[in-house]
Structures are given as C-alpha cells and as structure tokens.
Amino acid sequence: MRRLGGGTHLVDRLVLLPDPRGRRGRRHSLVSVLLVAASAVLAGARSFRAIGQWAAAAPQHTLDRLGARAVSAFGVCLAPSTSTIRRVVGTVCPGGLADLTGADPAGTDTLAVDGKTVRGSRRGDTPAAHLLAAVTATGRTVTQVRVPDKTNEITCFAALLAQFDLEGVVVTADALHTQRAHARFLVEEKKAHYLLVVKANQPALHRTLRSLPWTQVTARHYQRGSGHGRRETRVTRTLTVTDLGLDFPYAVQASKITRYRTDLRTGLRTRQTVYALTDMTHQQASPQRTGELARSQWTIENRLHFVRDPAFAEDASKIRTGHGPANMATLRNLAINTLRDHGHTSIAAGLRHVSYEPFTRPLDLLSIP
C-alpha cells in the first residue's frame, strides 16, 4: 500500500486502510478506533487495557473529535471498548498501518535500516516479533515490517524500501545487510547510494578489506567527542577500490573506521575497528562524510529502539497475539515522530507534557480536527 505524502492529514490516510472486520456487528469505524489508540499511546498508554481506560474516561468533546459512534437524538458519543480496540489493532494490516502513519522520506539525506526484537511478545514456542524499520537522519520512522518467523531481516530488506522514492538517498545498514543483492537493488532499482558495514559474516570480503594498505592512506578524518561517561576519538580512512577487483557490486570506496574509547570513570581504554563499502566516489563521500554516514546508522538504535523500551516499556509488553505487537510498535513510532515534529527532543519529557492534558494535547499534536 502506497503512503500518501507527509502533508496529508492522519485521518485522510487512515481511511485508505481496509477494515479486517466483517460487516455484521461492526459498531465503531476503523478510523475512529485507530485514532483512539493513537491518541491514547501519545498520552502514555502502554497496553490495550490502558488504551481502553483512556477511551472510557475521554470526555464527549474528545470522542466527537475522534469520530466515535454517536447514539440517541442527543448525539451522545460512545467510546470503543477494550475488546474492540484489541480486536482492531490486533487484526488491521500491519504493513499498511506502518506505511500510512510513517514519516515521509522525501528530502531526507540518509536512511538507516535495522531491526529490533519485541522481547515480551514471545508466546510459548512462538518466537518474539522481530521488526525491521527504516529511520531518517532526524530520527523519524518511515516504515517497518515484521520479519516472518523462521527467517531473518535479509528477506525483508527490499520489501521494506520498495515503494519509496530513494533517488540520491544514502541507505546505511549493519553487516547483516551487506549483501550483493541489496547493493544491486539500491543502485539499480532505487537509484540510491549505500554505505554497508563489513564484518566477519562476509569472511572473504572482510579479509580483503583488512589487507588493504591502510597505513599508506592519507585521506583520513579525526572526530572527537564525549558523552555517556566516556571520551571517544574516531578515525576514518577511505580508499578507492575500483581497480582492486573487489567482489562487491558498484563498490567504489572502502573505509576503515577505528573508534578509541576511554571510560572516564575507570580509565579503561578500548579500540574497535569496522570496515565499510560504498558506491560513492571520494568527491561524494570524503572521509569526514563517510564517518558521519557511519554514525547515522546508530541513529536508529539511539533514537528509536533505545527510546521505545524505556519510554513505553515495550520489552515488558504482554501483547503477543496476531498483529498486536507490530501495530502497537507502529503506534509508538507515530507518537515518537509526532513529538519530534513538535520540537520535543526528549520523548519521556514530551510524553509527560502530553499527559498533563491527556484528552486535548494528543489530538492537537496529531492534527485531528
């Protein structure tokens, strides 16, 4: 399902979702139930029960704005029950919901791809839901897909990005996605660029990159910083490899990125080296630019995965059945995107701010008329 442009209101986008319920016994519209769920999550709700409690406590003016079902000649609005919310969120198309509520990637410079396991969703022998997401450099989630059980993220990479216009965008991913098919897909079909990390899961390629004459490389960049109780220096070296017969599609430059870290409390020093490949030339990606692109891959960890758990207690969630885990994660992504769009750099602080007026601020932030 193709998502409309970022300027389209959420209500108009959700209308495009097919209703998974049968016509008989349908009392609440799909859009109104999803708007209730999205507003409640933005107000801090973490479970179906919490969403149901928020809906039951919502005043009439809030339910009216959400398009809740009106009964009697007085137009009294009825909130959907917890069971209705659970049924709708647990059965609506997860791919469609993620696409229609995600950020518009138009104009973004980079797009980071990475996955996260929702640990609390494991049920018996059924593994926990594993979600693959794409996030812009500004920390906005564009879309996500659930990785089918008994497979891995590799099989979902192309499907995640297929519908988006990525011409000129630099797509970054960790070593799992350093696949020749992925490189061809990005360059040939999406007209995008790539920066892919190479580790031991590609042993021959990794050995080749390690053996390059890095000590002779003069194109390098140093970046220093501190935070989280440590001081860090990153050294990025780049080398053109077009004449080296490297067995990787469209590879133009190789990079060696070495991170030197010092724990400010213990004084312990560590060093980590990673290698990367890109189809961009030295003019398109200098050592400084390459180092920045490598760091942008960590955005998805620092600004999405590490936010959803402490802010929404995602890994402790007991939502386990149907599409519930994936769709609740999508509603959390929507809440994070919305808070960032309105200037909240701290998601926890943003959720507290919304909670002070839980029945008006979520709707205002979501632009629900």
GROMACS .gro file of C-alpha atoms in nm:
model
  369
    1MET     CA    1   0.000   0.000   0.000
    2ARG     CA    2   0.144   0.336  -0.101
    3ARG     CA    3   0.150   0.601   0.168
    4LEU     CA    4   0.035   0.950   0.084
    5GLY     CA    5   0.263   1.250   0.116
    6GLY     CA    6   0.358   1.383   0.454
    7GLY     CA    7   0.124   1.680   0.414
    8THR     CA    8  -0.188   1.464   0.418
    9HIS     CA    9  -0.377   1.454   0.748
   10LEU     CA   10  -0.362   1.134   0.950
   11VAL     CA   11  -0.740   1.094   0.929
   12ASP     CA   12  -0.732   1.103   0.549
   13ARG     CA   13  -0.453   0.849   0.536
   14LEU     CA   14  -0.618   0.601   0.773
   15VAL     CA   15  -0.931   0.600   0.554
   16LEU     CA   16  -0.725   0.405   0.300
   17LEU     CA   17  -0.682   0.109   0.535
   18PRO     CA   18  -0.909  -0.191   0.468
   19ASP     CA   19  -1.124  -0.291   0.764
   20PRO     CA   20  -1.042  -0.652   0.864
   21ARG     CA   21  -1.375  -0.698   1.043
   22GLY     CA   22  -1.693  -0.841   0.898
   23ARG     CA   23  -1.978  -0.601   0.827
   24ARG     CA   24  -2.214  -0.760   1.077
   25GLY     CA   25  -2.180  -0.634   1.434
   26ARG     CA   26  -1.945  -0.352   1.338
   27ARG     CA   27  -2.035  -0.063   1.572
   28HIS     CA   28  -1.730   0.160   1.557
   29SER     CA   29  -1.550   0.279   1.245
   30LEU     CA   30  -1.197   0.155   1.184
   31VAL     CA   31  -1.058   0.510   1.167
   32SER     CA   32  -1.214   0.616   1.496
   33VAL     CA   33  -1.076   0.313   1.681
   34LEU     CA   34  -0.727   0.369   1.541
   35LEU     CA   35  -0.741   0.739   1.628
   36VAL     CA   36  -0.842   0.649   1.982
   37ALA     CA   37  -0.547   0.408   2.006
   38ALA     CA   38  -0.300   0.658   1.856
   39SER     CA   39  -0.415   0.937   2.089
   40ALA     CA   40  -0.402   0.716   2.397
   41VAL     CA   41  -0.049   0.593   2.315
   42LEU     CA   42   0.062   0.954   2.266
   43ALA     CA   43  -0.086   1.025   2.610
   44GLY     CA   44   0.129   0.745   2.757
   45ALA     CA   45  -0.089   0.431   2.727
   46ARG     CA   46   0.122   0.114   2.702
   47SER     CA   47  -0.135  -0.164   2.669
   48PHE     CA   48  -0.478  -0.238   2.524
   49ARG     CA   49  -0.623  -0.214   2.874
   50ALA     CA   50  -0.467   0.130   2.921
   51ILE     CA   51  -0.599   0.246   2.583
   52GLY     CA   52  -0.945   0.121   2.679
   53GLN     CA   53  -0.930   0.306   3.010
   54TRP     CA   54  -0.824   0.625   2.833
   55ALA     CA   55  -1.115   0.591   2.589
   56ALA     CA   56  -1.365   0.522   2.870
   57ALA     CA   57  -1.250   0.834   3.056
   58ALA     CA   58  -1.245   1.058   2.748
   59PRO     CA   59  -1.499   1.345   2.757
   60GLN     CA   60  -1.761   1.391   2.489
   61HIS     CA   61  -1.575   1.664   2.302
   62THR     CA   62  -1.272   1.435   2.266
   63LEU     CA   63  -1.478   1.139   2.144
   64ASP     CA   64  -1.656   1.366   1.897
   65ARG     CA   65  -1.325   1.485   1.751
   66LEU     CA   66  -1.214   1.122   1.722
   67GLY     CA   67  -1.525   1.032   1.522
   68ALA     CA   68  -1.667   0.800   1.788
   69ARG     CA   69  -2.007   0.644   1.731
   70ALA     CA   70  -2.294   0.876   1.821
   71VAL     CA   71  -2.619   0.736   1.961
   72SER     CA   72  -2.957   0.882   2.059
   73ALA     CA   73  -3.112   1.205   1.944
   74PHE     CA   74  -2.869   1.397   2.162
   75GLY     CA   75  -2.566   1.268   1.973
   76VAL     CA   76  -2.401   1.107   2.274
   77CYS     CA   77  -2.066   0.956   2.169
   78LEU     CA   78  -1.972   0.605   2.280
   79ALA     CA   79  -1.611   0.503   2.328
   80PRO     CA   80  -1.494   0.171   2.182
   81SER     CA   81  -1.441  -0.097   2.444
   82THR     CA   82  -1.108  -0.253   2.530
   83SER     CA   83  -1.204  -0.572   2.347
   84THR     CA   84  -1.292  -0.373   2.032
   85ILE     CA   85  -0.961  -0.187   2.046
   86ARG     CA   86  -0.772  -0.513   2.097
   87ARG     CA   87  -0.953  -0.678   1.805
   88VAL     CA   88  -0.897  -0.388   1.564
   89VAL     CA   89  -0.532  -0.321   1.649
   90GLY     CA   90  -0.461  -0.693   1.652
   91THR     CA   91  -0.602  -0.760   1.305
   92VAL     CA   92  -0.553  -0.448   1.092
   93CYS     CA   93  -0.286  -0.477   0.820
   94PRO     CA   94   0.049  -0.401   0.989
   95GLY     CA   95   0.227  -0.304   0.669
   96GLY     CA   96  -0.050  -0.066   0.569
   97LEU     CA   97  -0.066   0.093   0.914
   98ALA     CA   98   0.312   0.142   0.925
   99ASP     CA   99   0.324   0.296   0.577
  100LEU     CA  100   0.027   0.527   0.632
  101THR     CA  101   0.144   0.658   0.970
  102GLY     CA  102   0.517   0.681   0.893
  103ALA     CA  103   0.721   0.989   0.812
  104ASP     CA  104   0.768   1.100   0.453
  105PRO     CA  105   1.127   1.022   0.341
  106ALA     CA  106   1.120   1.296   0.075
  107GLY     CA  107   1.414   1.527   0.124
  108THR     CA  108   1.598   1.307   0.369
  109ASP     CA  109   1.971   1.268   0.323
  110THR     CA  110   2.016   0.926   0.480
  111LEU     CA  111   1.800   0.631   0.573
  112ALA     CA  112   1.913   0.380   0.835
  113VAL     CA  113   1.779   0.024   0.831
  114ASP     CA  114   1.791  -0.201   1.136
  115GLY     CA  115   1.576  -0.445   1.332
  116LYS     CA  116   1.457  -0.492   1.690
  117THR     CA  117   1.300  -0.785   1.872
  118VAL     CA  118   0.998  -0.709   2.090
  119ARG     CA  119   1.102  -0.948   2.365
  120GLY     CA  120   0.776  -0.950   2.559
  121SER     CA  121   0.580  -1.075   2.258
  122ARG     CA  122   0.718  -1.429   2.277
  123ARG     CA  123   0.445  -1.684   2.344
  124GLY     CA  124   0.527  -2.049   2.415
  125ASP     CA  125   0.712  -2.189   2.115
  126THR     CA  126   0.622  -1.886   1.904
  127PRO     CA  127   0.923  -1.655   1.881
  128ALA     CA  128   0.902  -1.289   1.972
  129ALA     CA  129   0.811  -1.043   1.698
  130HIS     CA  130   1.115  -0.906   1.516
  131LEU     CA  131   1.057  -0.572   1.341
  132LEU     CA  132   1.271  -0.421   1.066
  133ALA     CA  133   1.247  -0.042   1.042
  134ALA     CA  134   1.376   0.244   0.829
  135VAL     CA  135   1.458   0.573   1.004
  136THR     CA  136   1.565   0.912   0.866
  137ALA     CA  137   1.866   1.107   0.988
  138THR     CA  138   1.636   1.318   1.204
  139GLY     CA  139   1.504   1.013   1.388
  140ARG     CA  140   1.167   0.983   1.212
  141THR     CA  141   1.047   0.630   1.138
  142VAL     CA  142   0.939   0.593   0.775
  143THR     CA  143   0.801   0.240   0.793
  144GLN     CA  144   0.858  -0.102   0.944
  145VAL     CA  145   0.775  -0.465   0.868
  146ARG     CA  146   0.759  -0.774   1.083
  147VAL     CA  147   1.018  -1.031   0.984
  148PRO     CA  148   0.844  -1.367   0.928
  149ASP     CA  149   0.926  -1.638   1.181
  150LYS     CA  150   1.196  -1.890   1.078
  151THR     CA  151   1.369  -1.634   0.857
  152ASN     CA  152   1.574  -1.316   0.908
  153GLU     CA  153   1.592  -0.948   0.814
  154ILE     CA  154   1.767  -1.014   0.484
  155THR     CA  155   1.448  -1.142   0.322
  156CYS     CA  156   1.258  -0.822   0.411
  157PHE     CA  157   1.509  -0.556   0.310
  158ALA     CA  158   1.380  -0.493  -0.042
  159ALA     CA  159   1.014  -0.514   0.063
  160LEU     CA  160   1.074  -0.254   0.334
  161LEU     CA  161   1.207   0.006   0.089
  162ALA     CA  162   1.045  -0.093  -0.241
  163GLN     CA  163   0.765   0.163  -0.251
  164PHE     CA  164   0.965   0.474  -0.163
  165ASP     CA  165   1.144   0.718  -0.389
  166LEU     CA  166   1.504   0.697  -0.266
  167GLU     CA  167   1.689   0.857  -0.555
  168GLY     CA  168   2.007   1.013  -0.419
  169VAL     CA  169   1.943   0.894  -0.061
  170VAL     CA  170   2.225   0.714   0.120
  171VAL     CA  171   2.094   0.394   0.277
  172THR     CA  172   2.300   0.261   0.567
  173ALA     CA  173   2.272  -0.081   0.727
  174ASP     CA  174   2.467  -0.310   0.956
  175ALA     CA  175   2.674  -0.607   0.846
  176LEU     CA  176   2.378  -0.845   0.815
  177HIS     CA  177   2.258  -0.646   0.514
  178THR     CA  178   2.593  -0.629   0.339
  179GLN     CA  179   2.452  -0.846   0.062
  180ARG     CA  180   2.529  -0.821  -0.307
  181ALA     CA  181   2.159  -0.839  -0.391
  182HIS     CA  182   2.088  -0.546  -0.158
  183ALA     CA  183   2.359  -0.335  -0.323
  184ARG     CA  184   2.219  -0.407  -0.669
  185PHE     CA  185   1.865  -0.333  -0.552
  186LEU     CA  186   1.963   0.005  -0.408
  187VAL     CA  187   2.176   0.122  -0.702
  188GLU     CA  188   1.988  -0.029  -0.995
  189GLU     CA  189   1.625  -0.012  -0.885
  190LYS     CA  190   1.612   0.269  -0.629
  191LYS     CA  191   1.887   0.492  -0.775
  192ALA     CA  192   2.013   0.528  -0.419
  193HIS     CA  193   2.358   0.508  -0.261
  194TYR     CA  194   2.472   0.267   0.007
  195LEU     CA  195   2.715   0.252   0.297
  196LEU     CA  196   2.729  -0.105   0.427
  197VAL     CA  197   2.937  -0.236   0.715
  198VAL     CA  198   3.155  -0.542   0.654
  199LYS     CA  199   3.223  -0.783   0.940
  200ALA     CA  200   3.317  -1.147   0.983
  201ASN     CA  201   2.986  -1.272   0.839
  202GLN     CA  202   3.149  -1.195   0.500
  203PRO     CA  203   3.485  -1.358   0.577
  204ALA     CA  204   3.648  -1.334   0.233
  205LEU     CA  205   3.539  -0.974   0.184
  206HIS     CA  206   3.644  -0.888   0.539
  207ARG     CA  207   3.990  -1.038   0.488
  208THR     CA  208   4.032  -0.844   0.164
  209LEU     CA  209   3.944  -0.515   0.330
  210ARG     CA  210   4.173  -0.582   0.625
  211SER     CA  211   4.463  -0.649   0.388
  212LEU     CA  212   4.437  -0.315   0.208
  213PRO     CA  213   4.732  -0.074   0.260
  214TRP     CA  214   4.561   0.138   0.523
  215THR     CA  215   4.888   0.263   0.674
  216GLN     CA  216   4.963   0.439   0.347
  217VAL     CA  217   4.626   0.613   0.328
  218THR     CA  218   4.646   0.988   0.365
  219ALA     CA  219   4.272   1.056   0.323
  220ARG     CA  220   4.157   1.045   0.681
  221HIS     CA  221   3.941   1.237   0.927
  222TYR     CA  222   3.953   1.265   1.306
  223GLN     CA  223   3.646   1.332   1.517
  224ARG     CA  224   3.645   1.364   1.893
  225GLY     CA  225   3.359   1.377   2.138
  226SER     CA  226   3.246   1.281   2.484
  227GLY     CA  227   2.926   1.167   2.649
  228HIS     CA  228   2.764   0.881   2.840
  229GLY     CA  229   3.066   0.869   3.069
  230ARG     CA  230   3.328   0.815   2.800
  231ARG     CA  231   3.559   1.006   2.570
  232GLU     CA  232   3.581   0.888   2.211
  233THR     CA  233   3.805   0.952   1.911
  234ARG     CA  234   3.701   0.824   1.569
  235VAL     CA  235   3.946   0.793   1.283
  236THR     CA  236   3.802   0.738   0.936
  237ARG     CA  237   4.023   0.637   0.643
  238THR     CA  238   3.892   0.596   0.288
  239LEU     CA  239   4.045   0.426  -0.012
  240THR     CA  240   3.927   0.397  -0.372
  241VAL     CA  241   3.894   0.029  -0.466
  242THR     CA  242   3.762   0.038  -0.822
  243ASP     CA  243   4.087  -0.105  -0.962
  244LEU     CA  244   4.128  -0.378  -0.699
  245GLY     CA  245   3.874  -0.625  -0.839
  246LEU     CA  246   3.672  -0.623  -0.521
  247ASP     CA  247   3.387  -0.875  -0.541
  248PHE     CA  248   3.101  -0.644  -0.445
  249PRO     CA  249   2.859  -0.468  -0.681
  250TYR     CA  250   2.924  -0.100  -0.753
  251ALA     CA  251   3.181  -0.066  -0.474
  252VAL     CA  252   3.390   0.247  -0.529
  253GLN     CA  253   3.536   0.322  -0.186
  254ALA     CA  254   3.630   0.119   0.118
  255SER     CA  255   3.651   0.272   0.465
  256LYS     CA  256   3.827   0.179   0.783
  257ILE     CA  257   3.671   0.334   1.091
  258THR     CA  258   3.856   0.299   1.420
  259ARG     CA  259   3.697   0.408   1.747
  260TYR     CA  260   3.916   0.472   2.052
  261ARG     CA  261   3.716   0.494   2.373
  262THR     CA  262   3.820   0.588   2.725
  263ASP     CA  263   3.592   0.522   3.020
  264LEU     CA  264   3.608   0.843   3.223
  265ARG     CA  265   3.530   0.661   3.548
  266THR     CA  266   3.771   0.367   3.524
  267GLY     CA  267   4.023   0.496   3.271
  268LEU     CA  268   3.981   0.176   3.068
  269ARG     CA  269   4.072   0.221   2.701
  270THR     CA  270   3.926   0.015   2.419
  271ARG     CA  271   3.960   0.012   2.042
  272GLN     CA  272   3.715  -0.109   1.781
  273THR     CA  273   3.765  -0.124   1.404
  274VAL     CA  274   3.495  -0.169   1.142
  275TYR     CA  275   3.511  -0.166   0.765
  276ALA     CA  276   3.252  -0.035   0.521
  277LEU     CA  277   3.184  -0.019   0.148
  278THR     CA  278   3.008   0.247  -0.054
  279ASP     CA  279   2.926   0.314  -0.417
  280MET     CA  280   3.006   0.684  -0.373
  281THR     CA  281   3.323   0.846  -0.502
  282HIS     CA  282   3.568   1.046  -0.294
  283GLN     CA  283   3.402   1.366  -0.418
  284GLN     CA  284   3.062   1.241  -0.297
  285ALA     CA  285   3.184   1.093   0.032
  286SER     CA  286   3.502   1.233   0.184
  287PRO     CA  287   3.646   1.069   0.499
  288GLN     CA  288   3.453   1.321   0.708
  289ARG     CA  289   3.128   1.250   0.523
  290THR     CA  290   3.186   0.875   0.547
  291GLY     CA  291   3.235   0.898   0.922
  292GLU     CA  292   2.914   1.096   0.955
  293LEU     CA  293   2.725   0.840   0.748
  294ALA     CA  294   2.857   0.556   0.963
  295ARG     CA  295   2.737   0.738   1.274
  296SER     CA  296   2.395   0.795   1.117
  297GLN     CA  297   2.340   0.418   1.126
  298TRP     CA  298   2.347   0.437   1.505
  299THR     CA  299   2.056   0.683   1.487
  300ILE     CA  300   1.807   0.401   1.459
  301GLU     CA  301   1.938   0.249   1.782
  302ASN     CA  302   1.973   0.570   1.979
  303ARG     CA  303   1.658   0.747   1.857
  304LEU     CA  304   1.413   0.460   1.808
  305HIS     CA  305   1.499   0.124   1.960
  306PHE     CA  306   1.650   0.269   2.277
  307VAL     CA  307   1.351   0.503   2.309
  308ARG     CA  308   1.058   0.265   2.265
  309ASP     CA  309   1.160   0.043   2.553
  310PRO     CA  310   1.227   0.296   2.834
  311ALA     CA  311   0.953   0.537   2.721
  312PHE     CA  312   0.683   0.277   2.652
  313ALA     CA  313   0.817  -0.034   2.834
  314GLU     CA  314   0.797  -0.219   2.504
  315ASP     CA  315   1.000  -0.523   2.603
  316ALA     CA  316   0.776  -0.575   2.907
  317SER     CA  317   0.458  -0.557   2.698
  318LYS     CA  318   0.233  -0.864   2.715
  319ILE     CA  319   0.073  -0.800   2.374
  320ARG     CA  320   0.155  -1.122   2.193
  321THR     CA  321  -0.119  -1.231   1.954
  322GLY     CA  322  -0.198  -1.150   1.592
  323HIS     CA  323  -0.062  -0.825   1.454
  324GLY     CA  324  -0.082  -0.666   1.800
  325PRO     CA  325   0.295  -0.645   1.869
  326ALA     CA  326   0.376  -0.493   1.529
  327ASN     CA  327   0.085  -0.248   1.528
  328MET     CA  328   0.146  -0.129   1.883
  329ALA     CA  329   0.510  -0.068   1.788
  330THR     CA  330   0.383   0.132   1.490
  331LEU     CA  331   0.163   0.345   1.718
  332ARG     CA  332   0.468   0.408   1.939
  333ASN     CA  333   0.665   0.511   1.629
  334LEU     CA  334   0.385   0.751   1.539
  335ALA     CA  335   0.395   0.901   1.889
  336ILE     CA  336   0.773   0.946   1.871
  337ASN     CA  337   0.754   1.103   1.523
  338THR     CA  338   0.477   1.337   1.637
  339LEU     CA  339   0.663   1.453   1.947
  340ARG     CA  340   0.979   1.518   1.747
  341ASP     CA  341   0.782   1.707   1.481
  342HIS     CA  342   0.665   1.939   1.758
  343GLY     CA  343   1.010   2.008   1.895
  344HIS     CA  344   1.040   1.755   2.179
  345THR     CA  345   1.399   1.633   2.191
  346SER     CA  346   1.327   1.414   2.495
  347ILE     CA  347   1.047   1.166   2.429
  348ALA     CA  348   1.000   1.097   2.800
  349ALA     CA  349   0.959   1.468   2.870
  350GLY     CA  350   0.728   1.500   2.572
  351LEU     CA  351   0.503   1.222   2.699
  352ARG     CA  352   0.486   1.389   3.038
  353HIS     CA  353   0.391   1.717   2.875
  354VAL     CA  354   0.108   1.549   2.683
  355SER     CA  355  -0.013   1.363   2.993
  356TYR     CA  356  -0.094   1.690   3.170
  357GLU     CA  357  -0.384   1.743   2.926
  358PRO     CA  358  -0.440   1.386   2.802
  359PHE     CA  359  -0.768   1.446   2.620
  360THR     CA  360  -0.674   1.751   2.416
  361ARG     CA  361  -0.299   1.762   2.357
  362PRO     CA  362  -0.272   1.425   2.176
  363LEU     CA  363  -0.543   1.526   1.932
  364ASP     CA  364  -0.390   1.868   1.875
  365LEU     CA  365  -0.046   1.718   1.810
  366LEU     CA  366  -0.194   1.464   1.565
  367SER     CA  367  -0.384   1.747   1.390
  368ILE     CA  368  -0.719   1.579   1.446
  369PRO     CA  369  -0.982   1.847   1.370
   0.00000   0.00000   0.00000
